[in-house]
Coordinates of C-alpha atoms in Angstrom, one line a residue:
M10 CA -0.1 0.0 -0.4
K11 CA 2.9 2.7 1.1
H12 CA 4.1 2.0 -3.1
T13 CA 0.9 2.6 -4.2
L14 CA 0.4 6.1 -2.1
L15 CA 4.1 7.1 -2.8
Y16 CA 2.8 7.4 -6.5
I17 CA -0.4 9.5 -5.6
L18 CA 2.4 11.4 -3.8
L19 CA 3.8 11.8 -7.0
L20 CA 0.4 13.1 -8.5
V21 CA 0.0 15.3 -5.8
A22 CA 3.5 17.0 -6.3
I23 CA 2.0 18.2 -9.9
C24 CA -0.2 20.5 -8.0
P25 CA 2.1 23.6 -7.6
L26 CA 2.3 24.7 -4.4
W27 CA 0.6 27.8 -4.7
A28 CA -2.7 26.7 -6.1
Q29 CA -5.7 27.1 -4.0
D30 CA -6.9 23.8 -4.7
S31 CA -3.9 21.7 -4.0
S32 CA -5.3 20.3 -1.2
K33 CA -9.0 19.8 -3.0
A34 CA -6.7 17.5 -5.7
A35 CA -4.3 15.8 -3.4
D36 CA -7.9 14.9 -1.4
A37 CA -9.3 13.4 -4.3
Y38 CA -6.6 11.4 -5.5
I39 CA -6.5 9.5 -2.3
R40 CA -10.0 9.2 -2.8
F41 CA -9.5 7.6 -6.3
Y42 CA -7.0 5.2 -4.5
Q43 CA -9.3 4.4 -1.7
K44 CA -12.1 3.5 -4.3
Y45 CA -10.3 1.7 -7.0
I46 CA -7.1 0.3 -5.8
S47 CA -7.5 -0.6 -2.0
E48 CA -10.6 -2.0 -2.5
Q49 CA -9.2 -4.4 -5.2
K50 CA -6.7 -5.6 -3.2
N51 CA -8.7 -6.7 -0.4
S52 CA -5.9 -5.7 2.0
H53 CA -6.1 -3.3 5.1
C54 CA -3.7 -0.8 6.9
A55 CA -1.4 -2.0 10.1
M56 CA -2.3 1.6 11.1
Y57 CA -5.8 3.4 12.2
P58 CA -6.7 5.3 10.4
S59 CA -5.3 3.8 7.4
C60 CA -2.3 5.8 5.8
S61 CA -5.4 7.1 3.0
A62 CA -7.5 8.5 6.0
F63 CA -5.0 9.8 7.4
G64 CA -3.7 11.8 4.2
R65 CA -7.1 12.7 3.6
M66 CA -7.2 14.1 7.3
V67 CA -4.5 16.2 7.4
F68 CA -5.0 17.7 3.8
K69 CA -8.6 19.1 4.7
E70 CA -7.6 19.8 8.5
R71 CA -3.9 21.7 7.6
P72 CA -2.1 23.8 5.0
F73 CA -0.6 21.9 1.8
A74 CA 3.3 22.1 2.6
E75 CA 2.5 20.4 6.1
A76 CA 0.3 18.2 5.2
I77 CA 2.0 16.4 2.5
T78 CA 5.2 16.4 5.3
L79 CA 2.6 14.8 7.7
V80 CA 1.9 11.6 5.1
A81 CA 5.2 11.4 3.9
D82 CA 6.2 10.8 8.5
R83 CA 3.2 8.5 8.7
M84 CA 3.8 7.0 5.4
M85 CA 7.1 6.1 6.5
R86 CA 6.3 4.8 9.9
C87 CA 3.2 2.2 8.8
S88 CA 3.5 -0.2 10.4
H89 CA 6.4 -0.7 12.7
D90 CA 7.4 0.1 16.3
A91 CA 4.4 -1.7 17.4
K92 CA 5.1 -0.9 21.4
F93 CA 5.0 2.6 20.7
Y94 CA 1.0 2.7 19.8
D95 CA -2.0 1.7 20.9
I96 CA -3.5 -1.2 19.7
A97 CA -8.0 -1.3 19.1
S98 CA -9.8 -3.6 16.5
P99 CA -11.9 -0.6 15.0
H100 CA -12.9 -2.9 12.2
G101 CA -12.3 -6.6 14.0
Y102 CA -8.7 -6.6 13.2
R103 CA -5.7 -5.2 15.4
S104 CA -4.8 -2.0 14.2
L105 CA -1.6 0.6 16.0
I106 CA -3.6 3.7 16.4
D107 CA -2.3 7.1 15.6
Y108 CA -4.2 10.1 14.6
P109 CA -2.7 13.2 13.2
Y110 CA -0.2 14.5 16.2
Y111 CA -3.1 17.7 16.8
H112 CA -5.6 15.0 17.5
T113 CA -5.8 13.9 21.4
P114 CA -8.6 10.8 21.2
H115 CA -8.4 9.2 24.9
R116 CA -6.6 6.1 25.3
T117 CA -8.3 3.0 24.6
D118 CA -6.4 0.1 26.3
Y119 CA -8.6 0.1 29.5
P120 CA -10.2 -3.3 30.9
L121 CA -13.7 -4.1 30.1
P122 CA -15.3 -4.0 33.8
G123 CA -17.0 -6.7 35.6
T124 CA -19.2 -6.1 38.6
D125 CA -19.6 -7.2 42.2
I126 CA -21.9 -4.3 43.2
L127 CA -24.9 -6.1 44.4
K128 CA -23.1 -7.3 47.3
R129 CA -23.4 -3.7 47.9
S130 CA -27.7 -4.3 48.2
T131 CA -29.6 -6.3 50.8
G132 CA -32.3 -7.3 47.9
R133 CA -31.9 -10.3 45.8
E134 CA -34.4 -8.7 42.5
D135 CA -34.3 -11.8 40.2
T136 CA -33.9 -8.5 37.7
R137 CA -30.8 -7.4 39.2
L138 CA -29.4 -10.6 39.5
F139 CA -29.8 -11.1 36.0
I140 CA -28.2 -7.4 34.7
N141 CA -25.3 -8.7 37.3
H142 CA -25.5 -11.5 34.6
L143 CA -25.4 -9.9 31.6
I144 CA -22.4 -7.7 32.7
N145 CA -20.2 -9.9 33.9
R146 CA -20.6 -12.0 30.9
K147 CA -19.6 -8.8 29.0
E148 CA -22.9 -8.2 27.0
Y149 CA -23.4 -4.9 28.0
Q150 CA -25.7 -3.8 25.3
T151 CA -28.2 -6.6 26.5
A152 CA -27.5 -5.1 30.2
L153 CA -28.0 -1.8 29.2
L154 CA -31.6 -2.7 27.3
E155 CA -32.5 -4.5 30.6
I156 CA -31.8 -1.3 32.8
E157 CA -33.2 1.2 30.2
R158 CA -36.0 -0.9 31.0
V159 CA -36.3 -1.1 34.3
L160 CA -35.6 2.2 34.8
F161 CA -38.4 3.1 32.6
F162 CA -41.3 1.8 34.9
N163 CA -39.5 2.9 37.9
P164 CA -37.3 6.1 37.9
Q165 CA -36.7 5.8 41.8
A166 CA -34.8 2.8 41.7
S167 CA -32.1 2.4 43.2
D168 CA -28.6 4.6 43.0
T169 CA -27.3 0.3 42.3
L170 CA -28.9 0.2 38.3
Y171 CA -27.7 3.9 37.4
A172 CA -23.9 2.9 38.8
Q173 CA -24.8 -0.1 36.5
K174 CA -25.5 1.8 33.6
L175 CA -22.7 4.2 33.6
L176 CA -20.3 1.1 33.8
C177 CA -22.3 -0.4 30.5
R178 CA -21.2 2.9 29.1
R179 CA -17.9 2.9 29.8
A180 CA -17.5 -0.8 28.6
T181 CA -19.3 0.1 25.4
Q182 CA -16.7 3.3 24.6
G183 CA -20.0 5.8 25.5
M184 CA -18.2 7.7 27.9
E185 CA -19.4 11.3 26.1
K186 CA -23.0 9.5 26.2
G187 CA -22.5 8.7 29.7
I188 CA -21.5 12.0 30.9
F189 CA -24.6 13.4 29.4
E190 CA -27.2 11.3 30.9
Y191 CA -25.5 11.2 34.6
E192 CA -25.1 15.4 34.2
T193 CA -29.2 16.1 32.3
E194 CA -30.7 12.9 33.6
F195 CA -29.7 11.3 36.6
P196 CA -32.2 12.8 40.1
E197 CA -29.8 15.1 42.2
H198 CA -29.5 12.1 45.1
I199 CA -29.0 10.1 42.5
R200 CA -25.7 12.4 41.3
Q201 CA -24.9 12.2 44.8
S202 CA -24.3 8.9 45.6
D203 CA -20.4 7.3 46.0
Y204 CA -21.3 4.1 43.7
V205 CA -22.7 6.6 41.0
G206 CA -20.0 9.3 41.6
M207 CA -16.9 7.0 41.1
Q208 CA -18.7 6.0 37.8
A209 CA -19.1 8.8 36.8
A210 CA -15.4 9.7 37.8
M211 CA -14.0 7.1 35.9
L212 CA -15.7 8.5 33.0
Y213 CA -14.4 11.7 33.4
Y214 CA -10.8 10.1 33.9
I215 CA -11.0 8.1 30.2
I216 CA -12.1 11.0 28.3
D217 CA -8.6 12.7 29.8
N218 CA -11.3 15.2 31.7
R219 CA -9.5 15.4 35.0
P220 CA -10.7 18.4 36.7
S221 CA -13.9 17.1 36.9
A222 CA -13.1 13.7 37.9
A223 CA -11.4 15.8 40.4
D224 CA -14.5 17.5 41.5
I225 CA -16.3 14.3 42.4
L226 CA -13.6 11.8 44.1
D227 CA -12.9 15.1 45.9
R228 CA -16.3 14.7 47.1
I229 CA -16.5 11.1 47.6
I230 CA -13.4 11.9 49.8
E231 CA -15.1 14.2 51.8
R232 CA -17.8 12.2 52.8
K233 CA -15.6 9.4 54.1
G234 CA -18.6 6.9 53.7
H235 CA -18.2 3.5 52.0
T236 CA -14.5 2.1 52.7
E237 CA -13.9 0.5 49.4
T238 CA -15.5 3.3 47.3
T239 CA -13.8 5.8 49.2
E240 CA -10.4 3.8 48.9
K241 CA -10.8 3.8 45.6
A242 CA -11.7 7.5 45.3
Y243 CA -8.4 8.2 47.2
A244 CA -6.2 6.1 44.5
L245 CA -7.6 7.3 41.3
R246 CA -7.3 11.1 43.1
G247 CA -3.4 9.9 43.4
I248 CA -3.2 8.6 39.6
I249 CA -5.0 11.9 38.4
E250 CA -2.1 13.6 40.6
A251 CA 0.9 11.0 38.9
D252 CA 0.1 11.7 35.5
A253 CA -0.1 15.3 35.9
Q254 CA 3.4 14.7 37.8
R255 CA 3.1 15.9 40.9
F256 CA 4.5 14.1 42.8
A257 CA 3.9 14.7 46.3
E258 CA 0.1 14.6 46.6
A259 CA 0.2 11.6 44.3
R260 CA 2.1 10.4 48.1
R261 CA -0.3 11.8 50.0
Y262 CA -3.6 10.5 48.4
F263 CA -2.0 7.0 47.7
A264 CA -1.0 7.1 51.9
K265 CA -4.4 7.7 52.4
A266 CA -5.4 5.3 50.5
S267 CA -3.6 1.8 51.8
A268 CA -4.4 2.8 55.2
T269 CA -6.3 -0.6 54.6
Q270 CA -4.6 -1.7 51.8
P271 CA -2.1 -4.4 51.8
E272 CA 1.2 -3.0 52.4
T273 CA 2.9 -4.5 49.5
L274 CA 0.3 -2.8 46.9
S275 CA 1.6 0.3 49.2
A276 CA 5.2 0.2 48.3
K277 CA 4.0 -1.3 44.3
N278 CA 2.5 2.0 44.5
L279 CA 5.6 4.2 45.9
E280 CA 7.6 1.9 44.1
V281 CA 6.3 3.0 40.4
L282 CA 6.0 6.7 41.6
S283 CA 9.2 7.0 42.0
R284 CA 9.9 5.4 38.7
M285 CA 8.1 8.3 37.0
E286 CA 10.0 10.4 39.4
R287 CA 13.5 9.0 37.3
Q288 CA 11.9 8.7 34.0
K289 CA 14.3 10.0 31.5
K290 CA 13.1 11.5 28.7
K291 CA 14.3 11.8 25.0
S292 CA 14.4 15.5 23.9
P293 CA 12.3 15.8 21.1
A294 CA 14.9 18.8 19.9
L295 CA 17.4 16.5 19.7
A296 CA 15.8 14.2 17.5
R297 CA 15.4 17.0 15.2
I298 CA 19.2 17.5 15.0
L299 CA 20.1 14.2 14.4
S300 CA 17.4 13.5 12.0
I301 CA 19.9 15.8 9.5
I302 CA 20.9 12.6 8.4
P303 CA 18.0 10.8 7.8
G304 CA 16.3 8.2 10.5
G305 CA 18.9 9.6 13.1
G306 CA 16.1 10.8 14.9
Y307 CA 14.0 7.9 14.7
L308 CA 16.8 5.4 16.2
Y309 CA 17.3 7.9 18.8
T310 CA 14.0 7.6 20.2
G311 CA 13.9 3.6 19.6
H312 CA 12.0 3.9 16.5
K313 CA 14.4 1.3 14.7
G314 CA 12.0 0.3 12.1
S315 CA 10.7 4.0 11.0
A316 CA 14.4 5.2 11.0
L317 CA 15.5 2.2 8.3
T318 CA 12.3 3.5 6.1
A319 CA 13.4 7.0 6.6
F320 CA 16.8 6.5 5.5
V321 CA 16.6 4.3 2.8
I322 CA 13.0 6.4 1.6
N323 CA 15.2 9.8 1.1
S324 CA 18.2 7.8 0.4
L325 CA 16.1 6.8 -3.0
L326 CA 14.8 9.9 -3.3
G327 CA 17.9 11.8 -2.7
Y328 CA 19.8 9.6 -5.4
A329 CA 17.0 9.4 -7.9
T330 CA 17.1 13.5 -7.5
Y331 CA 21.1 13.5 -8.6
T332 CA 20.4 11.2 -11.6
S333 CA 17.7 12.8 -13.2
I334 CA 19.7 16.1 -12.5
K335 CA 22.7 14.8 -13.8
Q336 CA 20.9 13.4 -17.1
Q337 CA 19.4 16.9 -17.4
N338 CA 15.7 15.7 -17.5
Y339 CA 14.8 18.2 -15.2
G340 CA 11.0 17.8 -15.3
V341 CA 12.1 14.2 -13.6
A342 CA 14.5 16.0 -11.5
G343 CA 11.6 18.7 -10.1
L344 CA 9.1 15.4 -9.1
C345 CA 11.7 13.6 -7.6
G346 CA 13.3 17.1 -5.8
F347 CA 10.0 18.0 -4.2
M348 CA 9.7 14.5 -2.7
S349 CA 12.7 14.0 -1.3
L350 CA 11.9 17.4 0.5
S351 CA 8.4 16.2 1.3
F352 CA 9.8 12.7 3.2
Y353 CA 13.2 15.0 4.3
I354 CA 11.6 17.4 6.4
G355 CA 8.6 14.4 7.2
N356 CA 11.5 12.7 8.6
I357 CA 12.9 15.7 11.0
N358 CA 9.4 16.7 12.1
G359 CA 8.2 13.4 12.9
A360 CA 11.3 12.4 14.8
G361 CA 10.2 15.2 17.4
R362 CA 6.7 13.7 17.1
S363 CA 8.6 10.1 18.1
A364 CA 10.7 11.8 21.2
S365 CA 6.9 12.8 22.4
R366 CA 5.4 10.0 21.3
H367 CA 8.3 7.6 23.1
N368 CA 8.0 10.0 26.4
R369 CA 4.1 8.9 26.3
K370 CA 4.6 5.5 26.1
K371 CA 6.5 5.3 28.8
H372 CA 5.0 7.9 31.0
N373 CA 1.6 6.0 30.3
T374 CA 2.6 2.4 30.6
L375 CA 3.0 3.5 34.3
I376 CA 0.1 5.4 34.8
K377 CA -1.8 1.9 33.6
Q378 CA 0.4 -0.3 36.3
L379 CA -1.0 2.4 38.6
E380 CA -4.0 1.4 37.5
N381 CA -3.9 -1.8 36.8
S382 CA -2.9 -2.5 40.8
N383 CA -5.1 -0.6 42.5
N384 CA -7.9 -2.3 40.5
I385 CA -10.1 1.1 38.9
F386 CA -11.2 -0.2 36.3
I387 CA -12.1 -3.9 37.7
N388 CA -15.8 -2.8 38.1

């Protein structure tokens, strides 16, 4: 696919940079590829969104000169260095999640929840047992329908059902919808429930609205209600502080969470925080400087596959430009030179972003360890 897209970019190069419709022409070329070439090949890109979809996105949203370097960078990175990307299956097969740098999609690697929420209730109604059964079988959509049915006939149902509804929204990637329901449809006394508040805080956390998550968690902590929920609130509050690299505050929250936790868990939290403080970061500026030699910046940030691809593509395009000039074939030399410059600049800017990606991935790995060890998203 990358070779075909390379030819498409050669066609894009024909568009003069000063032409008003250059980006529209580029989008048309990529749509042609998607419709008449990609579908016939019956293959799929290793990245999500695919390289062609990525190209259409950046040509629509960024200036032409920047967009073509972003596409060049993506082509050099396609299918390489999987450890630096989140993995998801949006179309039924595993893909490396890689949006343009100016998009910030939330993480997708949270575990699917189960529930032991009925342990907190005194009733053993068949309907609630059935909902609990559906959730533990990970049949979240069916559970949502059953919850909606119960709440339709009894809006004053217990907070357990409302908490389970938010849990199911989280499991089905419906965070925004769950938050909307929590803010606009849930009765006020339900919103004040610690169980429901904890589920809402997790939704806010996942979509990176950390201030709203922190507000709810602080409210739960101040009430000092149910021990298990309060402990989880302290732990998630500590994770939020650790994510913001406010480590002293994070230690304070984890210390309070560890009041009834095993000593080994408390020690593990502190050990992860220490590793976060000592984390050595890659410099985006240095990565760009090293990319004066194509691939050098990628190699510095650990993107070895991208480094090799960048070196080979830039070398071939540079050689093609040189030989075309030598043979006085200036038309081809102009096209190759334009492509060579695009990939060279893409290699430099992409290396800088790869340093940020490297740092973010290491940071998120440690945050995920805190989430998992404290069982934040299990139920």
